């Protein structure tokens, strides 16, 4: 006989786990947004992606959509409708932040480290970074 599934109350999900899951989902959404913008800009210039690259991109878009639906289904009972608008704002924020970092540091390894160190010097608000990175080599 199958046991009835019970959900863990959101308050019992450790912050590090909740935040890591949210960031992973947001990065999928950010990737999808940035790829659609890149494709649109390439097309406006009258260019196109190479056939095999375009195929891989389309497959990634399909998989991202599947992942978004799967995460939405997973999270439906954990988050209220009010949180959906916040998730979109968070996704836009992360996309903007990633573009700013890419613009400001480019391929300059010294500037990459500078930005990373500046962020690490900020006082932690969630206190999860060290917990999530225990045992990992520092970049």
N, CA and C of each residue as an Amber inpcrd file, in Angstrom:
protein
   417
   0.8370000  -1.1690000   0.0000000   0.0000000   0.0000000   0.0000000
   0.8910000   1.2440000   0.0000000   0.5470000   2.2190000  -0.8400000
   1.3500000   3.4400000  -0.9450000   1.0320000   4.3690000   0.2190000
   2.1030000   4.9310000   0.7650000   1.9300000   5.9120000   1.8270000
   1.4810000   7.2290000   1.2260000   0.6320000   7.9290000   1.9610000
   0.2030000   9.2530000   1.5110000   1.3890000  10.2140000   1.6080000
   1.5830000  10.9590000   0.5540000   2.6840000  11.9260000   0.5150000
   2.3550000  13.1220000   1.3860000   3.3170000  13.5400000   2.1950000
   3.1360000  14.7390000   3.0080000   4.2280000  15.7350000   2.6530000
   3.8380000  16.9870000   2.6080000   4.7910000  18.0410000   2.2910000
   5.4470000  18.5470000   3.5620000   6.7100000  18.8830000   3.4220000
   7.4360000  19.4880000   4.5340000   6.9940000  20.9430000   4.6090000
   6.6120000  21.4180000   5.7790000   6.2570000  22.8390000   5.8910000
   7.4420000  23.7100000   5.4680000   7.1720000  24.7680000   4.6730000
   8.2650000  25.6160000   4.1820000   9.2190000  26.0810000   5.2700000
   8.7390000  26.3230000   6.4710000   9.5960000  26.7720000   7.5610000
  10.6140000  25.7360000   7.9940000  10.3850000  24.4600000   7.6230000
  11.3110000  23.3990000   8.0010000  12.3900000  23.1520000   6.9400000
  12.2570000  23.7750000   5.7820000  13.2730000  23.6400000   4.7410000
  14.4160000  24.5850000   5.1050000  15.6280000  24.0550000   5.2820000
  16.7530000  24.9370000   5.6540000  16.9540000  26.0480000   4.6170000
  17.2970000  27.2400000   5.1040000  17.4850000  28.3840000   4.2110000
  18.4600000  28.0840000   3.0830000  19.5690000  27.4280000   3.3980000
  20.5730000  27.1430000   2.3620000  19.9650000  26.2980000   1.2450000
  19.1750000  25.2940000   1.5910000  18.5410000  24.4270000   0.5980000
  17.5150000  25.2010000  -0.2190000  16.6960000  25.9880000   0.4560000
  15.6690000  26.7790000  -0.2290000  16.2990000  27.7770000  -1.1900000
  17.3200000  28.4920000  -0.7240000  17.9530000  29.5190000  -1.5560000
  18.6910000  28.8790000  -2.7290000  19.4120000  27.7910000  -2.4860000
  20.1260000  27.1140000  -3.5700000  19.1450000  26.6350000  -4.6320000
  18.0180000  26.0730000  -4.2220000  17.0020000  25.6080000  -5.1700000
  16.4370000  26.7790000  -5.9620000  16.1310000  27.8800000  -5.2720000
  15.6030000  29.0560000  -5.9660000  16.6010000  29.6160000  -6.9730000
  17.8640000  29.7040000  -6.5830000  18.8850000  30.2430000  -7.4910000
  19.0610000  29.3310000  -8.7040000  19.0540000  28.0240000  -8.4790000
  19.1910000  27.0890000  -9.6080000  18.0390000  27.2770000 -10.5990000
  16.8200000  27.3820000 -10.1030000  15.6700000  27.6130000 -10.9710000
  15.8100000  28.9510000 -11.6930000  16.1760000  29.9970000 -10.9610000
  16.3100000  31.3190000 -11.5640000  17.3720000  31.3330000 -12.6610000
  18.4580000  30.6120000 -12.4520000  19.5090000  30.6020000 -13.4720000
  19.0160000  29.9520000 -14.7720000  18.1630000  28.9420000 -14.6550000
  17.5560000  28.3640000 -15.8520000  16.7200000  29.4010000 -16.5800000
  15.9430000  30.1630000 -15.8340000  15.1100000  31.1980000 -16.4210000
  15.9650000  32.3270000 -16.9980000  17.0210000  32.7040000 -16.2790000
  17.9360000  33.7490000 -16.7630000  18.5990000  33.3000000 -18.0670000
  19.0600000  32.0570000 -18.1080000  19.6990000  31.5310000 -19.3170000
  18.7370000  31.5900000 -20.4890000  17.5210000  31.1770000 -20.2820000
  16.5170000  31.2050000 -21.3420000  16.2880000  32.6410000 -21.8280000
  16.1440000  33.5800000 -20.8950000  15.9220000  34.9820000 -21.2500000
  17.0940000  35.5420000 -22.0530000  18.3050000  35.2970000 -21.5870000
  19.4910000  35.8240000 -22.2730000  19.6660000  35.1970000 -23.6510000
  19.3760000  33.8930000 -23.7830000  19.5020000  33.2360000 -25.0900000
  18.4700000  33.7870000 -26.0800000  17.2440000  34.0270000 -25.6190000
  16.2250000  34.5920000 -26.5250000  16.6340000  35.9950000 -26.9610000
  17.1860000  36.7910000 -26.0420000  17.6380000  38.1350000 -26.3850000
  18.7950000  38.0720000 -27.3730000  19.7360000  37.1680000 -27.1320000
  20.8810000  37.0250000 -28.0420000  20.4110000  36.6130000 -29.4390000
  19.5140000  35.6300000 -29.5090000  19.0060000  35.1700000 -30.8040000
  18.3000000  36.3050000 -31.5380000  17.4910000  37.0730000 -30.8160000
  16.7740000  38.1930000 -31.4230000  17.7460000  39.2270000 -31.9900000
  18.7940000  39.5270000 -31.2330000  19.7750000  40.5230000 -31.6890000
  20.5650000  40.0200000 -32.9090000  20.8920000  38.7530000 -32.9050000
  21.6040000  38.1620000 -34.0480000  20.7230000  38.2540000 -35.2950000
  19.4410000  37.9340000 -35.1440000  18.5110000  37.9770000 -36.2770000
  18.3130000  39.4090000 -36.7810000  18.2440000  40.3970000 -35.8620000
  18.0830000  41.8050000 -36.2740000  19.2600000  42.2950000 -37.1030000
  20.4230000  41.7140000 -36.8810000  21.6040000  42.0790000 -37.6670000
  21.6100000  41.3920000 -39.0240000  20.6260000  40.5150000 -39.2480000
  20.5450000  39.7960000 -40.5100000  21.3860000  38.5340000 -40.5150000
  21.8540000  38.1120000 -39.3570000  22.6510000  36.8970000 -39.2470000
  21.8000000  35.8070000 -38.6160000  22.3680000  34.6470000 -38.5360000
  21.6980000  33.5450000 -37.8780000  22.7570000  32.6590000 -37.2530000
  22.3440000  31.8540000 -36.3010000  23.2680000  30.8950000 -35.7130000
  23.5200000  29.7770000 -36.7180000  24.6830000  29.1670000 -36.6200000
  24.9510000  28.0070000 -37.4730000  23.8900000  26.9580000 -37.1910000
  23.6040000  26.1340000 -38.1870000  22.5270000  25.1450000 -38.0800000
  22.6630000  24.2720000 -36.8320000  23.8480000  23.7110000 -36.6030000
  24.0030000  22.8200000 -35.4430000  23.9030000  23.5840000 -34.1310000
  24.3840000  24.8200000 -34.1170000  24.2720000  25.6570000 -32.9140000
  22.8020000  25.9890000 -32.6470000  22.0760000  26.3120000 -33.7100000
  20.6560000  26.6300000 -33.5640000  19.8810000  25.4160000 -33.0560000
  20.2180000  24.2260000 -33.5330000  19.5620000  23.0070000 -33.0550000
  19.8100000  22.8190000 -31.5540000  21.0610000  22.9900000 -31.1320000
  21.3890000  22.8370000 -29.7140000  20.6650000  23.8910000 -28.8730000
  20.5780000  25.1160000 -29.3990000  19.8760000  26.1780000 -28.6880000
  18.3980000  25.8260000 -28.5440000  17.7660000  25.3880000 -29.6280000
  16.3450000  25.0120000 -29.5580000  16.1240000  23.8850000 -28.5590000
  17.0230000  22.9060000 -28.5500000  16.9010000  21.8150000 -27.5930000
  17.0280000  22.3550000 -26.1620000  17.9740000  23.2660000 -25.9460000
  18.1530000  23.8530000 -24.6160000  16.9130000  24.6390000 -24.1960000
  16.3040000  25.3640000 -25.1260000  15.0850000  26.1090000 -24.8270000
  13.9670000  25.1460000 -24.4340000  13.8140000  24.0560000 -25.1910000
  12.7790000  23.0630000 -24.8570000  13.0300000  22.4720000 -23.4700000
  14.2830000  22.1300000 -23.1870000  14.6090000  21.5470000 -21.8930000
  14.4080000  22.5490000 -20.7610000  14.7310000  23.8250000 -21.0200000
  14.5190000  24.8580000 -20.0200000  13.0310000  25.0120000 -19.7260000
  12.2100000  24.9770000 -20.7790000  10.7590000  25.0590000 -20.5840000
  10.2550000  23.8690000 -19.7750000  10.7610000  22.6710000 -20.0790000
  10.3640000  21.4900000 -19.3090000  10.7810000  21.6390000 -17.8450000
  11.9970000  22.1230000 -17.6430000  12.4890000  22.3110000 -16.2740000
  11.6460000  23.3590000 -15.5430000  11.2930000  24.4480000 -16.2240000
  10.4750000  25.4750000 -15.5910000   9.1350000  24.8990000 -15.1650000
   8.5240000  24.0930000 -16.0490000   7.2400000  23.4810000 -15.6940000
   7.3970000  22.5110000 -14.5380000   8.4760000  21.7360000 -14.5630000
   8.7080000  20.7720000 -13.4860000   8.9180000  21.4840000 -12.1580000
   9.7370000  22.5550000 -12.1490000   9.9730000  23.2950000 -10.9120000
   8.7150000  24.0080000 -10.4500000   7.9380000  24.5330000 -11.3950000
   6.6930000  25.2030000 -11.0120000   5.7470000  24.2140000 -10.3460000
   5.6740000  23.0180000 -10.9100000   4.8310000  21.9770000 -10.3240000
   5.3410000  21.5930000  -8.9380000   6.6460000  21.4520000  -8.8340000
   7.2800000  21.0900000  -7.5630000   7.0240000  22.1550000  -6.4960000
   7.1520000  23.4040000  -6.8990000   7.0910000  24.5040000  -5.9440000
   5.6730000  25.0080000  -5.6860000   4.7130000  24.5610000  -6.4630000
   3.3490000  25.0890000  -6.3800000   2.8240000  25.1330000  -4.9420000
   3.0490000  24.0770000  -4.2060000   2.4980000  24.0310000  -2.8580000
   3.4100000  24.6970000  -1.8320000   4.6340000  25.0010000  -2.2080000
   5.5600000  25.6300000  -1.2670000   5.4790000  27.1470000  -1.3020000
   5.0530000  27.6870000  -2.4390000   5.0820000  29.1320000  -2.6100000
   3.6950000  29.6580000  -2.9440000   3.4090000  30.8570000  -2.5060000
   2.1230000  31.4640000  -2.7980000   2.1900000  32.1580000  -4.1470000
   1.0260000  32.5110000  -4.6700000   0.9600000  33.2260000  -5.9420000
   1.7150000  34.5520000  -5.8640000   1.6960000  35.1660000  -4.6950000
   2.4120000  36.4200000  -4.4870000   3.9050000  36.2480000  -4.7740000
   4.4560000  35.0800000  -4.4650000   5.8770000  34.8140000  -4.6930000
   6.2250000  34.7290000  -6.1730000   5.2450000  34.4330000  -7.0310000
   5.5210000  34.2990000  -8.4640000   6.0380000  35.6120000  -9.0500000
   5.4220000  36.7200000  -8.6760000   5.8790000  38.0200000  -9.1720000
   7.2860000  38.3080000  -8.6650000   7.5430000  37.9450000  -7.4170000
   8.8760000  38.1470000  -6.8460000   9.9090000  37.3130000  -7.5960000
   9.5440000  36.0810000  -7.9830000  10.4710000  35.2200000  -8.7230000
  10.8470000  35.8560000 -10.0540000   9.8830000  36.4670000 -10.7310000
  10.1810000  37.1500000 -12.0010000  11.1150000  38.3310000 -11.7630000
  10.8490000  39.0910000 -10.7050000  11.7280000  40.2110000 -10.3710000
  13.1360000  39.7080000 -10.0510000  13.2140000  38.6020000  -9.3120000
  14.5150000  38.0300000  -8.9740000  15.2500000  37.5960000 -10.2350000
  14.5440000  36.9730000 -11.1530000  15.1550000  36.5150000 -12.3920000
  15.6930000  37.7000000 -13.1900000  14.8930000  38.7520000 -13.2960000
  15.3430000  39.9610000 -14.0020000  16.5610000  40.5690000 -13.3120000
  16.5410000  40.5770000 -11.9830000  17.6680000  41.1190000 -11.2160000
  18.9380000  40.3260000 -11.4980000  18.8480000  38.9890000 -11.4380000
  20.0340000  38.1660000 -11.6790000  20.5360000  38.3210000 -13.1120000
  19.6260000  38.3910000 -14.0760000  20.0360000  38.5870000 -15.4730000
  20.7730000  39.9130000 -15.6170000  20.2350000  40.9840000 -15.0110000
  20.8680000  42.2930000 -15.0740000  22.2400000  42.2640000 -14.4070000
  22.3170000  41.6210000 -13.2450000  23.5830000  41.5260000 -12.5190000
  24.6340000  40.7660000 -13.3320000  24.2380000  39.6720000 -13.9520000
  25.1670000  38.8860000 -14.7610000  25.6790000  39.7080000 -15.9420000
  24.7790000  40.4430000 -16.5960000  25.2040000  41.2900000 -17.7180000
  26.1380000  42.3990000 -17.2520000  25.8440000  43.0060000 -16.1030000
  26.7330000  44.0370000 -15.5610000  28.1260000  43.4730000 -15.2810000
  28.1730000  42.3100000 -14.6570000  29.4620000  41.6940000 -14.3480000
  30.2150000  41.3730000 -15.6370000  29.5240000  40.7730000 -16.6020000
  30.1760000  40.4360000 -17.8730000  30.7200000  41.6890000 -18.5490000
  29.9440000  42.7740000 -18.5080000  30.3800000  44.0280000 -19.1230000
  31.5740000  44.6320000 -18.4000000  31.5540000  44.5970000 -17.0760000
  32.5840000  45.2620000 -16.3020000  33.8890000  44.4840000 -16.2240000
  33.8290000  43.1510000 -16.3110000  35.0670000  42.3770000 -16.1600000
  35.5630000  41.7560000 -17.4510000  34.6600000  41.5000000 -18.4010000
  35.0860000  40.8820000 -19.6560000  35.8810000  39.6150000 -19.4080000
  36.9820000  39.4640000 -20.1090000  37.8580000  38.3030000 -19.9580000
  39.0360000  38.5850000 -19.0330000  38.9930000  39.7070000 -18.3570000
  40.0950000  40.1320000 -17.4940000  40.0170000  39.3910000 -16.1540000
  40.8840000  38.4080000 -15.9730000  40.8660000  37.5780000 -14.7720000
  41.0570000  38.4160000 -13.5080000  41.8920000  39.4160000 -13.5590000
  42.1360000  40.2720000 -12.3990000  40.8430000  40.9900000 -11.9960000
  40.1040000  41.4960000 -12.9810000  38.8410000  42.1840000 -12.6730000
  37.7770000  41.1980000 -12.1970000  37.7920000  39.9720000 -12.7160000
  36.8590000  38.9480000 -12.2320000  37.0770000  38.7240000 -10.7400000
  38.3280000  38.5590000 -10.3520000  38.6540000  38.3490000  -8.9390000
  38.2900000  39.5820000  -8.1040000  38.4950000  40.7740000  -8.6710000
  38.1860000  42.0120000  -7.9710000  36.6850000  42.0790000  -7.6570000
  35.8350000  41.7840000  -8.6390000  34.3890000  41.8190000  -8.4310000
  33.9770000  40.7580000  -7.4210000  34.5210000  39.5720000  -7.5610000
  34.2030000  38.4800000  -6.6260000  34.5950000  38.8690000  -5.1960000
  35.7850000  39.4240000  -5.0260000  36.2490000  39.8290000  -3.7000000
  35.4080000  40.9650000  -3.1200000  34.9710000  41.9050000  -3.9860000
  34.1160000  42.9950000  -3.4990000  32.8000000  42.4280000  -2.9720000
  32.2230000  41.4920000  -3.6760000  30.9630000  40.8870000  -3.2370000
  31.1730000  40.0980000  -1.9480000  32.2720000  39.3610000  -1.8780000
  32.5360000  38.5670000  -0.6710000  32.7440000  39.4520000   0.5550000
  33.2070000  40.7000000   0.3660000  33.4280000  41.6030000   1.4970000
  32.1210000  42.1630000   2.0540000  31.0400000  42.1150000   1.2760000
  29.7480000  42.5800000   1.7860000  29.3040000  41.6730000   2.9220000
  28.6530000  42.2550000   3.9030000  28.1360000  41.4840000   5.0320000
  27.0480000  40.5380000   4.5230000  27.1110000  39.2990000   4.9620000
  26.1270000  38.2980000   4.5480000  24.7520000  38.6290000   5.0990000
  23.7420000  38.4710000   4.2660000  22.3560000  38.6410000   4.6920000
  21.7060000  37.2940000   4.9850000  22.1100000  36.2410000   4.2600000
  21.4670000  34.9310000   4.4120000  22.3470000  33.9190000   5.1420000
  23.6390000  34.2030000   5.2170000  24.5820000  33.3370000   5.9330000
  24.5940000  31.9070000   5.3990000  24.5710000  31.7630000   4.0770000
  24.5610000  30.4060000   3.5040000  25.7750000  30.1220000   2.6310000
  26.4780000  31.1550000   2.1870000  27.5660000  30.9620000   1.2330000
  28.6040000  29.9730000   1.7510000  29.0840000  30.1930000   2.9530000
  30.1110000  29.3040000   3.5100000  29.5720000  27.8880000   3.6840000
  28.3200000  27.7830000   4.1200000  27.7170000  26.4630000   4.2980000
  27.6390000  25.7130000   2.9600000  27.2370000  26.4040000   1.9090000
  27.1080000  25.7550000   0.6030000  28.4480000  25.4180000  -0.0240000
  29.4850000  26.1420000   0.3650000  30.7920000  25.9550000  -0.2590000
  31.7880000  25.2080000   0.6050000  31.3620000  24.6160000   1.6980000
  32.2740000  23.8400000   2.5320000  32.8420000  22.6900000   1.7080000
  34.1350000  22.5440000   1.7780000  34.7970000  21.4390000   1.0810000
  35.1170000  21.7210000  -0.3820000  34.6570000  22.8350000  -0.8950000
  34.9680000  23.1960000  -2.2910000  36.2220000  24.0590000  -2.3280000
  37.0330000  23.8430000  -3.3320000  38.2210000  24.6840000  -3.5050000
  37.7690000  26.0840000  -3.9060000  38.4290000  27.0910000  -3.3850000
  38.1210000  28.4740000  -3.7530000  38.5430000  28.7130000  -5.1920000
  37.7480000  29.4110000  -5.9540000  38.0570000  29.6650000  -7.3710000
  39.2940000  30.5190000  -7.4400000
